[in-house]
Structures are given as structure tokens and as C-alpha cells.
Coordinates of C-alpha atoms in Angstrom, one line a residue:
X124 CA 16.7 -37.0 -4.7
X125 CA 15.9 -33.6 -5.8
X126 CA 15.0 -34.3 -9.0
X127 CA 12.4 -36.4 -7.6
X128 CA 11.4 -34.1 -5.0
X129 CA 11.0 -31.3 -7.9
X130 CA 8.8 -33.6 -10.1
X131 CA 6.9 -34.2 -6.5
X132 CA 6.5 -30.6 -6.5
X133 CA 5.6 -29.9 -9.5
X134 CA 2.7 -32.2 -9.7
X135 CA 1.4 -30.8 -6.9
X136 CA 1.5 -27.1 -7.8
X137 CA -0.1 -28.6 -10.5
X138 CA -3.2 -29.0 -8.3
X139 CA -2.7 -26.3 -6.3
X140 CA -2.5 -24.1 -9.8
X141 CA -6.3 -25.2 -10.7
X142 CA -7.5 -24.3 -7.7
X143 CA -6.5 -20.5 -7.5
X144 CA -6.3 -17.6 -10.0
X145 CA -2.8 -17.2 -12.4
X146 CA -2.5 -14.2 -10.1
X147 CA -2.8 -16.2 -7.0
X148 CA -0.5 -19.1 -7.8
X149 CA 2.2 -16.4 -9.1
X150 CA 2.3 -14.2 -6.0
X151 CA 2.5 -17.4 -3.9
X152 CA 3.7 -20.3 -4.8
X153 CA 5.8 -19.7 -8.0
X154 CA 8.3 -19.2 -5.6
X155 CA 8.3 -22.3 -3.2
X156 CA 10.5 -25.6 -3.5
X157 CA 9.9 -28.9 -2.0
X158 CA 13.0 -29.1 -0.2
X159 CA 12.7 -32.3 2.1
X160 CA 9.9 -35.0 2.3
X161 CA 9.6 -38.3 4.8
X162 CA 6.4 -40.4 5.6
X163 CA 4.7 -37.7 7.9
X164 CA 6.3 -34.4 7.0
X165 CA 6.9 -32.1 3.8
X166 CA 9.3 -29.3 4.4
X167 CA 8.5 -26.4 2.0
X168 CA 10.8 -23.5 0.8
X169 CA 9.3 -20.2 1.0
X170 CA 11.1 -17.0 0.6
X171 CA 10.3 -15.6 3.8
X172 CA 7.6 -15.6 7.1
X173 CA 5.1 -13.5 4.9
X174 CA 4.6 -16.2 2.0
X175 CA 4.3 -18.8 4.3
X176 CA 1.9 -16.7 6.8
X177 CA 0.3 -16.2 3.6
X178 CA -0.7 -20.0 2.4
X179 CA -1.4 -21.1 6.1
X180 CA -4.4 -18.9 6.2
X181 CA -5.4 -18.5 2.8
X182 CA -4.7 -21.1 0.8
X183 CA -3.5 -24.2 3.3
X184 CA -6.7 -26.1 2.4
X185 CA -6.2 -26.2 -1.3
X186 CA -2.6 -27.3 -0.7
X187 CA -3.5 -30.3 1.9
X188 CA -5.8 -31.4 -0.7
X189 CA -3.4 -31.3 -3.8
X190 CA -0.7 -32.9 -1.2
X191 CA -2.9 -35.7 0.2
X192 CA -4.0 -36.1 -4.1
X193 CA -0.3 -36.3 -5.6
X194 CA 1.1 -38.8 -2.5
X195 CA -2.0 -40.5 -1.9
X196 CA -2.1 -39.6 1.8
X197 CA -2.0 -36.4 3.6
X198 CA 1.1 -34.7 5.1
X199 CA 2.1 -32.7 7.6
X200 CA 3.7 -29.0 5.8
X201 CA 6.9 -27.1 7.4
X202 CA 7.9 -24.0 6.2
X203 CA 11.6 -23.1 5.4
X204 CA 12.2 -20.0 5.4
X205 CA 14.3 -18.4 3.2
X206 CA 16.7 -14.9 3.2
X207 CA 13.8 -12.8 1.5
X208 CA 15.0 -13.5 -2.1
X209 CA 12.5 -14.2 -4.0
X210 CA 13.7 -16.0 -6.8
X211 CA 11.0 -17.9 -9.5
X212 CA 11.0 -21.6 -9.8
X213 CA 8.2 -22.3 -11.5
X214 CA 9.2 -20.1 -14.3
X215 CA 6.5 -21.3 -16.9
X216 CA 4.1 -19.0 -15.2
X217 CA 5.6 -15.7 -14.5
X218 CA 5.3 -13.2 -17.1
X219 CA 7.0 -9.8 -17.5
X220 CA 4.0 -7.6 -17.1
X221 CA 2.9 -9.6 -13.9
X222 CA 6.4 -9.4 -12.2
X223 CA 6.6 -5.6 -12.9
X224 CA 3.1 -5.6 -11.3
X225 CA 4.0 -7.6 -8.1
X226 CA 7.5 -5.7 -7.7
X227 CA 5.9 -2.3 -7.4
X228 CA 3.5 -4.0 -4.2
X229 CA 6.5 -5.7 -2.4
X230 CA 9.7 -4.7 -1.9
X231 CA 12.7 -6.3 0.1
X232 CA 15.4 -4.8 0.2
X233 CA 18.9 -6.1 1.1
X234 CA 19.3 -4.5 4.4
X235 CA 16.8 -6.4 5.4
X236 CA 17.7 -9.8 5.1
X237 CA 20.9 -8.8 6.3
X238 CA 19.1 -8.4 9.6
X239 CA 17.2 -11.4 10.3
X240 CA 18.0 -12.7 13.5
X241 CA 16.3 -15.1 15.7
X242 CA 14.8 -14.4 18.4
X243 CA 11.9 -15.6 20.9
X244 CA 8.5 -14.2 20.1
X245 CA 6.7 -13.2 22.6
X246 CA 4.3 -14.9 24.3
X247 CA 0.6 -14.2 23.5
X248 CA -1.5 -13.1 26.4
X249 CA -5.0 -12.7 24.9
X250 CA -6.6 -9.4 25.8
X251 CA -10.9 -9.0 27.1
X252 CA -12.8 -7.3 24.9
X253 CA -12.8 -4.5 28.0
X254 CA -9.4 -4.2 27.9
X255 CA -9.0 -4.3 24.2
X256 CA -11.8 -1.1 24.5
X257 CA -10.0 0.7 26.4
X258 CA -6.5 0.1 25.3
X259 CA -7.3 1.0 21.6
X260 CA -9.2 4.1 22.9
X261 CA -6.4 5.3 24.9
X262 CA -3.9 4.8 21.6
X263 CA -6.4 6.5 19.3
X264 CA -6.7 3.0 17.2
X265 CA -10.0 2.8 15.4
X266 CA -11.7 -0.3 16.5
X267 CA -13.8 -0.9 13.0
X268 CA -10.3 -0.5 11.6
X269 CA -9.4 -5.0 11.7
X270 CA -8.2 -7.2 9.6
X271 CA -11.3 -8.8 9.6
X272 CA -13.3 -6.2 8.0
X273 CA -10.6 -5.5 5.6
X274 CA -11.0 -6.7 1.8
X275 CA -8.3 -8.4 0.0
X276 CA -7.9 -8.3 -3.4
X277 CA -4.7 -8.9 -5.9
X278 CA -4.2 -4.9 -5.3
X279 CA -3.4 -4.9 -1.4
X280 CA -2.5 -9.0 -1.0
X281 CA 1.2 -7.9 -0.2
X282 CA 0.4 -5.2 2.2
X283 CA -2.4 -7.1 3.6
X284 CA 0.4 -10.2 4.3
X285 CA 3.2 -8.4 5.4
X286 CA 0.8 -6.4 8.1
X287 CA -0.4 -9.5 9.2
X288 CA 3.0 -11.0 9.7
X289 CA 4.2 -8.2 11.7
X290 CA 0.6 -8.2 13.8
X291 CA 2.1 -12.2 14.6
X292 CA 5.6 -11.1 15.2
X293 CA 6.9 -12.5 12.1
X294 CA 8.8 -9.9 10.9
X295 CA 12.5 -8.9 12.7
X296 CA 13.5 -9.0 9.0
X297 CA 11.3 -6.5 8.2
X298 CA 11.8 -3.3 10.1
X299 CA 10.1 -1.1 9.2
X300 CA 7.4 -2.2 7.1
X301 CA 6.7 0.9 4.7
X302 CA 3.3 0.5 3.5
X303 CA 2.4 3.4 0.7
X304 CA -0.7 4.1 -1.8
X305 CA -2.7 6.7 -2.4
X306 CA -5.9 8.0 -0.9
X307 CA -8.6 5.7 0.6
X308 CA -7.0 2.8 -0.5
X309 CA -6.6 1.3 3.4
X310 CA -3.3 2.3 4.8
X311 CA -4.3 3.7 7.9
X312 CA -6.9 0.4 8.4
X313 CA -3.9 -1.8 8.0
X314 CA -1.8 0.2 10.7
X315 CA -4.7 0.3 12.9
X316 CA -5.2 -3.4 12.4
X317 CA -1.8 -4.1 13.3
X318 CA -2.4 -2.2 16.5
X319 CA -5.6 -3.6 17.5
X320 CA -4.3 -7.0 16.7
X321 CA -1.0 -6.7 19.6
X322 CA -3.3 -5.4 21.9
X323 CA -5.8 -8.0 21.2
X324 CA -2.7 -10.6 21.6
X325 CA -0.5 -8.7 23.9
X326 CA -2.0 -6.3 25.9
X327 CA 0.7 -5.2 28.0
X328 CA 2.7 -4.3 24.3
X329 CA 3.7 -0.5 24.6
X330 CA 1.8 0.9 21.7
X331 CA 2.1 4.2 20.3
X332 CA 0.4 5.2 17.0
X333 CA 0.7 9.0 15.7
X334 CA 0.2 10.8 12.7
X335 CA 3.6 12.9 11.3
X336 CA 1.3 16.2 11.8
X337 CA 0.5 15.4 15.3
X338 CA 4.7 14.6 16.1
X339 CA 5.5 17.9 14.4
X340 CA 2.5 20.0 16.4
X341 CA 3.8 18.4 19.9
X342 CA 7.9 18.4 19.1
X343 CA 6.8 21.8 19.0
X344 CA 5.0 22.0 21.9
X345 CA 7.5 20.4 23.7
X346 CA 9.9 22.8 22.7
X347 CA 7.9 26.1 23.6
X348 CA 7.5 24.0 27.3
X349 CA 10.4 22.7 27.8
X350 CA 9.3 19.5 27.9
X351 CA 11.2 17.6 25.0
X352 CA 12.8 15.0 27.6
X353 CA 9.1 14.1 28.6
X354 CA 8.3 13.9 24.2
X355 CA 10.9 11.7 24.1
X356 CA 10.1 9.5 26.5
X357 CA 6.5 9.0 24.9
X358 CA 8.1 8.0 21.5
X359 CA 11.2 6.4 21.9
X360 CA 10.1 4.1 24.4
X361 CA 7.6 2.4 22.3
X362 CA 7.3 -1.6 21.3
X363 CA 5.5 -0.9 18.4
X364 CA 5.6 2.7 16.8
X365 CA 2.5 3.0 14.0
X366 CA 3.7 6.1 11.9
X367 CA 0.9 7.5 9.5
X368 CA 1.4 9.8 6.7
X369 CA 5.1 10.2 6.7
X370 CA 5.1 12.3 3.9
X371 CA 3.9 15.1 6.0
X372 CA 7.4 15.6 7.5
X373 CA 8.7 16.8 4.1
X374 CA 10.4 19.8 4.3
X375 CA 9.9 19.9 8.6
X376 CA 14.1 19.8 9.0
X377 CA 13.6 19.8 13.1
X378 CA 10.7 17.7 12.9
X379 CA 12.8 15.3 10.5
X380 CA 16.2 15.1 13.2
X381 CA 14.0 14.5 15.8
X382 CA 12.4 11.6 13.8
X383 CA 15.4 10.5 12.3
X384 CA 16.8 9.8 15.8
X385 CA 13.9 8.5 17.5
X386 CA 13.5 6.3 14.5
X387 CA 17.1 4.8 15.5
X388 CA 16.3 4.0 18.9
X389 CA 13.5 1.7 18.3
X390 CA 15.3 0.1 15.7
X391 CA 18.6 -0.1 17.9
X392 CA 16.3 -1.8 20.6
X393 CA 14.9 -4.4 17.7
X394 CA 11.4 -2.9 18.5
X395 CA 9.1 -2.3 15.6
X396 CA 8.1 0.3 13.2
X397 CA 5.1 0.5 10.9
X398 CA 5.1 3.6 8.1
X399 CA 2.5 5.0 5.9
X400 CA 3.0 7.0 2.9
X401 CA 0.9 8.4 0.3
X402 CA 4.1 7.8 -2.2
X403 CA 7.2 5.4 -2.0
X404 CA 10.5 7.4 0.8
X405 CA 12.2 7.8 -2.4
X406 CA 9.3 9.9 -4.0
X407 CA 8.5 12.1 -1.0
X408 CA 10.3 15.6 -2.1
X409 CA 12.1 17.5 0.2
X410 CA 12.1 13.8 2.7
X411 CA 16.3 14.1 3.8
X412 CA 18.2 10.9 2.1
X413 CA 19.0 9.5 5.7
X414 CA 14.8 9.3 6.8
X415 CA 14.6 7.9 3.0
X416 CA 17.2 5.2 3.5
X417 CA 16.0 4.3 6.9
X418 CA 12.2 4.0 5.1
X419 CA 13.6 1.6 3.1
X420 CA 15.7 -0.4 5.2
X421 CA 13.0 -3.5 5.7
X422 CA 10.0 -4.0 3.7
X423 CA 8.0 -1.9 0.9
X424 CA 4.2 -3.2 0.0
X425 CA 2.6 -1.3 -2.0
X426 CA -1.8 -0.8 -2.0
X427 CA -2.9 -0.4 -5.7
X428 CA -6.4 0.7 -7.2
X429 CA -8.9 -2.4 -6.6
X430 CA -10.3 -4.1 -9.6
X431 CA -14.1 -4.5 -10.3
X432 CA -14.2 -7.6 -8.5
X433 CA -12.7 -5.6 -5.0
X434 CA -14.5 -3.2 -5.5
X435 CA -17.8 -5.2 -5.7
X436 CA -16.4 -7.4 -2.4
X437 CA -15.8 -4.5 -0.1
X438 CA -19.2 -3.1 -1.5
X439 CA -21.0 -6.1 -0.5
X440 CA -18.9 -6.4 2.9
X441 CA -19.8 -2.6 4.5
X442 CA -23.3 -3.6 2.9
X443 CA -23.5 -6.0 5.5
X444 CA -21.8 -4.7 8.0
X445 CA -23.8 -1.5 8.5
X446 CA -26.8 -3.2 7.2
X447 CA -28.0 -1.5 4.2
X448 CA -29.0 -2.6 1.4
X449 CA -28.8 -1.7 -2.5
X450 CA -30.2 -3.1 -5.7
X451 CA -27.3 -5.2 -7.4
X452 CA -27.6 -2.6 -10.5
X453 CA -26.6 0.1 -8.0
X454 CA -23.9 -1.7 -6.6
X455 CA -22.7 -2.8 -10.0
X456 CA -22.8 0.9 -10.8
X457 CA -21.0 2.2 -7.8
X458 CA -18.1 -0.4 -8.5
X459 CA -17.5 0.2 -12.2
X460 CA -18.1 4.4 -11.9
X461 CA -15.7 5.0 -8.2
X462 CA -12.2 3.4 -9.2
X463 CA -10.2 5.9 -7.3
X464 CA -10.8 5.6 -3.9
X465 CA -12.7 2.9 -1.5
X466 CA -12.8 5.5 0.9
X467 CA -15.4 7.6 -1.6
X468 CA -16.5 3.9 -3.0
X469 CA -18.0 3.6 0.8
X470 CA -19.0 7.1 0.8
X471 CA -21.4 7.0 -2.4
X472 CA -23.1 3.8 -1.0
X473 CA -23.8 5.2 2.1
X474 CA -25.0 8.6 0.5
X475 CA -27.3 6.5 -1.4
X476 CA -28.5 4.0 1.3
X477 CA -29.2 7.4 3.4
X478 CA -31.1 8.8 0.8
X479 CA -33.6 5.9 -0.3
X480 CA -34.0 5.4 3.6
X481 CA -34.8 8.7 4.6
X482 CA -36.5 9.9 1.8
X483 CA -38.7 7.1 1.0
X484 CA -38.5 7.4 -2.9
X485 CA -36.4 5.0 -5.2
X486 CA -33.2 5.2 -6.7
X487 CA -33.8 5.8 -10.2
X488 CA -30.8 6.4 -12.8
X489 CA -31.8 10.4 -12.4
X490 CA -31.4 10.5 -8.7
X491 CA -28.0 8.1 -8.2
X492 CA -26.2 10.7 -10.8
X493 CA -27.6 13.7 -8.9
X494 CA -27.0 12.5 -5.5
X495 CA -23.2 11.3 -6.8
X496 CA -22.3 14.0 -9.0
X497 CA -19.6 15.9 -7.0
X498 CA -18.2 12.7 -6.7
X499 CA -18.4 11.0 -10.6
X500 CA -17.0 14.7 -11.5
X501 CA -14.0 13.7 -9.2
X502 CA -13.8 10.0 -10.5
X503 CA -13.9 11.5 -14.1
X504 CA -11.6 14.1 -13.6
X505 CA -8.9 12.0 -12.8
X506 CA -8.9 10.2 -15.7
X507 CA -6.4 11.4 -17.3
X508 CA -2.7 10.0 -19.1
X509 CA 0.3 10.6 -20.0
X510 CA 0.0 10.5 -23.8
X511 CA -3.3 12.8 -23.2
X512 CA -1.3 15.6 -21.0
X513 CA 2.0 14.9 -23.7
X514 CA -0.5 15.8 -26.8
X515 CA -2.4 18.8 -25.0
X516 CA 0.3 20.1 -23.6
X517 CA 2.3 20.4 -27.0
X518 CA -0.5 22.0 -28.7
X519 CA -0.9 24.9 -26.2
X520 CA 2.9 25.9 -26.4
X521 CA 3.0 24.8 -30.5
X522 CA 5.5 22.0 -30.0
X523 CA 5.8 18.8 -31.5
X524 CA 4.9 15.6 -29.2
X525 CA 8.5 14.6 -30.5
X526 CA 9.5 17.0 -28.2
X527 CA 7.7 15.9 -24.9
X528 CA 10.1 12.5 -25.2
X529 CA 13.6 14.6 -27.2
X530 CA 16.5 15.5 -25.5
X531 CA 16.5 19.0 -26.8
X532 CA 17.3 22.2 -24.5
X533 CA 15.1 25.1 -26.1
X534 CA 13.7 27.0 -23.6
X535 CA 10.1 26.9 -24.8
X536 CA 10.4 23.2 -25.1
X537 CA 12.0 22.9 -22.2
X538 CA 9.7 24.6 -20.2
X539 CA 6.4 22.8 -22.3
X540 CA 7.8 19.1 -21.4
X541 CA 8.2 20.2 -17.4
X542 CA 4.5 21.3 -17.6
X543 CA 3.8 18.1 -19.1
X544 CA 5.9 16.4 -16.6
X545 CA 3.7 18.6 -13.5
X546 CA 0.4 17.9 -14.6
X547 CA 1.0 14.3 -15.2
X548 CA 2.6 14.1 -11.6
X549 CA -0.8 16.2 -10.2
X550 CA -3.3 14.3 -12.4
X551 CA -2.3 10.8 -13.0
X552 CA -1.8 7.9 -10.5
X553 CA 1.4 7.4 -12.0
X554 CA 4.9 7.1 -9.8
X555 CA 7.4 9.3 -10.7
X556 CA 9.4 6.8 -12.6
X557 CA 6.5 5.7 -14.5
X558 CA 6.4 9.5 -15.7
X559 CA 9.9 10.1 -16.0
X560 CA 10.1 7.1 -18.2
X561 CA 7.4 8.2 -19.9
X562 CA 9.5 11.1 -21.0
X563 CA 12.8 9.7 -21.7
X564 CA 14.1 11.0 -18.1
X565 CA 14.7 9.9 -14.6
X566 CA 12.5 10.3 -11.6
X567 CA 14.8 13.4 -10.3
X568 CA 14.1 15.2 -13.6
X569 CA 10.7 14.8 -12.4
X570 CA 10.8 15.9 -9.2
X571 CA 12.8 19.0 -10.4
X572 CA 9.9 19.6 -12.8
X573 CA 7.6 20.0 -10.5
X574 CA 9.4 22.4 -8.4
X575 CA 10.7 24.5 -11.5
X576 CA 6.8 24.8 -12.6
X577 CA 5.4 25.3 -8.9
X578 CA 7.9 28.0 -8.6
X579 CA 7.0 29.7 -11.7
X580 CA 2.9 29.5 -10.4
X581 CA 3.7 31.0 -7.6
X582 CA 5.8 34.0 -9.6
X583 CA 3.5 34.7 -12.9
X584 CA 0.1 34.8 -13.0
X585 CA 0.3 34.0 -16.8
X586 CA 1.9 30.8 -16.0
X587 CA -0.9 30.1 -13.5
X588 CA -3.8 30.5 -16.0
X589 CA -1.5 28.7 -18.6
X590 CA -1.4 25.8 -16.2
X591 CA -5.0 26.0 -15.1
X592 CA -6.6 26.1 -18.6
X593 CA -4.8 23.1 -19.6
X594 CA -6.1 21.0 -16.6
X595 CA -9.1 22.0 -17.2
X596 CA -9.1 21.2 -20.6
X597 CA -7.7 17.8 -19.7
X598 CA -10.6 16.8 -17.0
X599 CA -12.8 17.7 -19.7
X600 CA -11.7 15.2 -22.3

């Protein structure tokens, strides 16, 4: 029987596979399994709420059709859901590079399936638009901040899924969801869309959304009043806690213990915690081991740099949205020149919509490059690798690349490789395992790096200019 309900299976992924994007089909259905199948039902495995979530608003149309194509008729799909291991079973189409690509967005870590439990959702109690007003305005949610005005691409899927389930109350498996990336790339629009969608569907939800800077600024407050019972109160008795820019507690001990413990008393009351980071816990220096293990104890998604195709979509979405409009040249331009950031992607096409409106005059080649060129300076600067810094960097202290990637201890090679290591940390996108493996070393290696050549910067002026010259060397290449 399960041969022929894998052979069922297959043939339909089949159809479902011509329908969607290699990307697509691995992300989500390379790990399903037709488990069960009768005259009216098909009951399909799925590793957990977040795939199928996932399918049932994305894709649930292309499977019906592949389904009712394959069996002749259509039938009804049921999701089982599975412990959150995501195992490949149609292994013909995952490849290496993709896997390595989709484990960096979405992580699951073992704590986490150890604590799925059931329990009864809650029942939705659909909010007015007044009260959805003044609820988000009293939380400090950003109402343009939905999921409906957010663009998905292969680079935030994950993230964009995983919010979504816990928005639905899909996730006590997944607690916290840590969702890191760096700049502009739509973490604080996802945790404001999670908020504004459980007021939206649960009004009376206690919501509480902060950023690390404002905890620290009113622990401390509360402190110099006397007030920390009344603090507490406010944090610890949340439903939903929305936590942006965690990072920002690094090196805040107080500020850290008083997180730590507040943390623990949502979780230990099974309500929720959403996280946002500008780097995975495990990268955040100076972050104590305890926060770091709590960070990690549900689920990880990652937000990537968009492709040219995202970036053209959420181009074309604000476009319409705050009803501008641009040549498609310009737009084509702005997508292929801003890779960095959608928050600056957005920013450039407003600057330029602002312009040709106010001004009157067109938007020749001249004036987009004048009116952008703090920002294509930015974009270009950035633009920067690994093998770049490895190769500057060894011909400014007269070492050999050899060395960058050696396991020698001479002081002046030492000290060149941890320079190398700095400036690929501060100018490349790249994790801190990417670069430690880069140079034959682990991500601690790394962090200490960092520290040993911010320490010296602050000490020596020399080592300062050293420093500066080759960045700036760097950003011009």
C-alpha cells in the first residue's frame, strides 16, 4: 500500500513540480509524503504547521489541480503534521548548494519539537477597523506594516511562513520564533504584522511590542523610581511579546537578567515570543549563553538579500501603493543598482518620484545618478569579498595570501589575518562562520578577531589609519 501511495505521490508532485519554480517545489514539497488516501480525502505529510500553512495559501490551487489530474477527480487534502524534521523525500531535486541555502533561512532546533503540545487555539474574535486603530496605536504597531503589503520572494519565504503561522496560532512548537537579517530587509514589518494580524483576529490579545533600547531606557527608569514591580507587570504579563533588535542588549548585563527572566515567564505560561536580530543569538557578541540558548530554543528564519525579481516586485508594489509612477527603465535601474537594502530600494524611488513631481523636469540618466549618489556610493561600497579583503590585506602588511588561510602564529601574520578577519566581518554580508571558514577557523576565532583589532583602534592611532586606508582602498575597487 505505500508503494502505491508513493507512486500516487510522485505523479502528482510531478504536476505540482511544472507548475512552480525548482526553488518553490524544494522549499515545499520535497518534503511531503502521501501518507493515507480513500475516495474523498488525501492525508498529506508535512513536516510541521508552517509547510502546510504555507501550501494552503500559496500554492493549494496548483495542488487541487495536479490532485484532481493524477486521480481523475478532486480530493479533499489533510495535513499531517510532523515533529519539525525535515527530512527530503523527493531526493532527485534537492541539491547541496540549495539545502545550504534554505538551512541558513529556517532553523528548528530540537528543543522545539520536544515542546509541541496540543492545545485549543483560541477562538478568533475579529476586531473593527476602529478598534484595530486604536489598539495598534496604543501598542506602537505600524499599520502600513501587514502582511499584505509585504513582498515575498525565495529570500524571506521562511520568515514570511513561520510569521504567518504564529499570526494563526500555529506555532506552540515554535517559541520563540527568532527572525534575523540585516538592515531594511523587513524584520520589524514582519513583527509588526504579526501584531496587527492578533489584534485584527483577537482583540482582547494582550500585546506588547518593544524595542531592546526602549526595555533597557525604562528598566532603568524603573529602577531610579522605584517602580520595577510596575515594569514587570507591563512585560511579563503579556500574550504576545514582539522583541525588536535584540542585539541591542549585548553587553547590557542588568538589562540581560532582567530579560533573561521575563523571557522565562512568558514561556513558562506557553505565551508567545517573537525576536528580531540583525545577526543569528549565536553571533550577537557579548549576548550571555543562557539569552543565546533561550533565542534558539524554537524557530530560526532567516531574511536574505532579494533577487532582481523581488526587488522589481516590491518596486512595483509601493509604486502602487503610494501612487507614483516611474518609467520601467528607472525601475529596472533602481532594482539592479540597490541590492542592499529595500529599505534604501524604497527610499531612491521615492526620492526620484519626489523629484520629477515637484520639479517638473524629466529623469534623464544625469539627474537619477545625481539625485542617488550618496546612496549608489553606499550600494557600491559594500561590495566587497573575502578573497578581495584576504589579497589587500596581505599586500599592506607584505604577507603571503597563503597566510590569511595558514595555521601559523607570527605575530605580524597573526595580526594581518585578524584585520582580514575585521574588515570582512564590517564590510561583507557574510555570517561569521562563512568568514571563519573562509579562513580555516571557527566563528569564535572570529569574534575574537574583531575584538583584538577594535581594541587595538581604540589604543594606536597607527593601527586606526592602517585600518582605515585599507577600507578605503577596498570600497574603491
Amino acid at each position: 500500500m505505500a508503494d502505491k501511495l508513493n507512486v500516487i505521490w510522485k505523479e502528482i508532485c510531478s504536476k505540482v513540480r511544472a507548475q512552480v519554480s525548482a526553488d518553490t517545489f524544494r522549499r515545499w514539497f520535497s518534503s511531503t509524503k502521501l501518507i493515507e488516501a480513500d475516495e474523498n480525502n488525501l492525508t498529506v505529510f508535512v513536516p510541521n504547521h508552517i509547510y502546510g500553512l504555507w501550501i494552503d495559501s500559496n500554492y493549494m490551487a496548483i495542488l487541487n489541480h495536479a490532485v484532481t489530474e493524477v486521480l481523475g477527480q478532486p480530493r479533499k487534502i489533510q495535513w499531517e503534521i510532523g515533529s519539525g524534521e525535515v527530512e527530503a523525500i523527493h531526493s532527485e531535486v534537492v541539491s547541496d548548494d540549495n539545502n545550504s541555502a534554505s538551512e541558513k533561512q529556517l532553523k528548528i532546533l530540537p528543543a522545539a519539537r520536544n515542546q509541541i503540545r496540543s492545545r485549543k487555539k483560541p477562538v478568533a474574535i475579529n476586531a473593527s477597523d476602529d478598534q484595530i486603530e486604536k489598539l495598534t496605536r496604543k501598542i506602537g504597531l505600524n499599520r502600513n506594516h501587514r502582511f499584505d503589503t509585504f513582498v515575498v520572494g525565495s529570500n524571506n519565504e521562511y520568515a514570511c511562513a513561520a510569521a504567518h503561522a504564529v499570526s494563526k496560532g500555529n506555532s506552540e512548537g515554535y517559541n520563540p520564533l527568532f527572525i534575523w537579517g540585516g538592515p531594511g530587509l523587513g524584520k520589524t514589518h514582519l513583527l509588526h504584522a504579526i501584531g496587527y494580524e492578533h489584534v485584527k483576529r483577537n482583540p482582547k490579545c494582550k500585546i506588547v511590542y518593544m524595542t531592546c533600547e526602549q526595555f533597557t531606557n525604562e528598566f532603568i527608569e524603573a529602577i531610579q523610581n522605584n517602580s520595577l514591580s510596575k515594569f514587570r507587570n507591563r512585560y511579563r504579563k503579556a500574550e504576545l511579546l514582539l522583541v525588536d533588535d535584540i542585539h541591542f542588549l549585548a553587553g547590557k548585563e542588568k538589562s540581560q537578567e532582567e530579560f533573561f527572566h521575563t523571557f522565562n515567564m512568558i514561556c513558562d505560561g506557553r505565551r508567545h515570543i517573537v525576536l528580531t536580530s540583525d545577526r543569528p543569538a549565536a553571533e550577537i557578541s557579548d549576548l550571555e549563553e543562557r539569552i543565546v540558548s533561550r533565542c534558539e530554543w524554537g524557530l530560526t528564519a532567516g531574511l536574505e538579500l532579494p533577487d532582481v525579481e523581488t526587488r522589481l516586485a516590491i518596486l512595483r508594489k509601493k509604486m502602487a501603493m503610494w501612487q507614483v509612477s516611474l518609467e520601467d527603465r528607472i525601475v529596472e535601474f533602481l532594482a539592479d543598482r540597490i541590492r542592499k537594502s529595500v529599505r534604501r530600494l524604497e527610499g531612491a524611488m521615492m526620492r526620484l518620484a519626489s523629484y520629477s513631481s515637484l520639479s517638473g523636469k524629466s529623469l534623464t540618466d544625469e539627474v537619477i545618478e545625481g539625485l542617488l549618489k550618496d546612496i549608489l556610493r553606499e550600494e557600491g561600497r559594500r561590495r566587497v569579498t573575502i578573497p578581495s579583503i584576504q589579497k589587500e590585506v596581505a599586500l599592506h602588511f607584505d604577507v603571503r595570501i597563503a597566510d590569511m588561510t595558514a595555521r601559523g602564529r607570527r605575530s605580524d601574520v597573526a595580526f594581518a589575518r585578524q584585520v582580514a578577519m575585521y574588515l570582512s566581518r564590517t564590510m561583507t554580508d557574510h555570517s561569521l562562520v562563512e568568514i571563519g571558514r573562509a579562513f580555516g577557523r571557527d566563528h569564535g576565532t572570529v569574534i575574537h578577531a574583531v575584538k583584538k583589532v577594535e581594541t587595538r583602534m581604540e589604543k594606536s592611532q597607527d593601527i586606526r589609519q592602517k585600518v582605515s586606508i585599507l577600507g578605503s582602498r577596498l570600497s574603491s575597487v
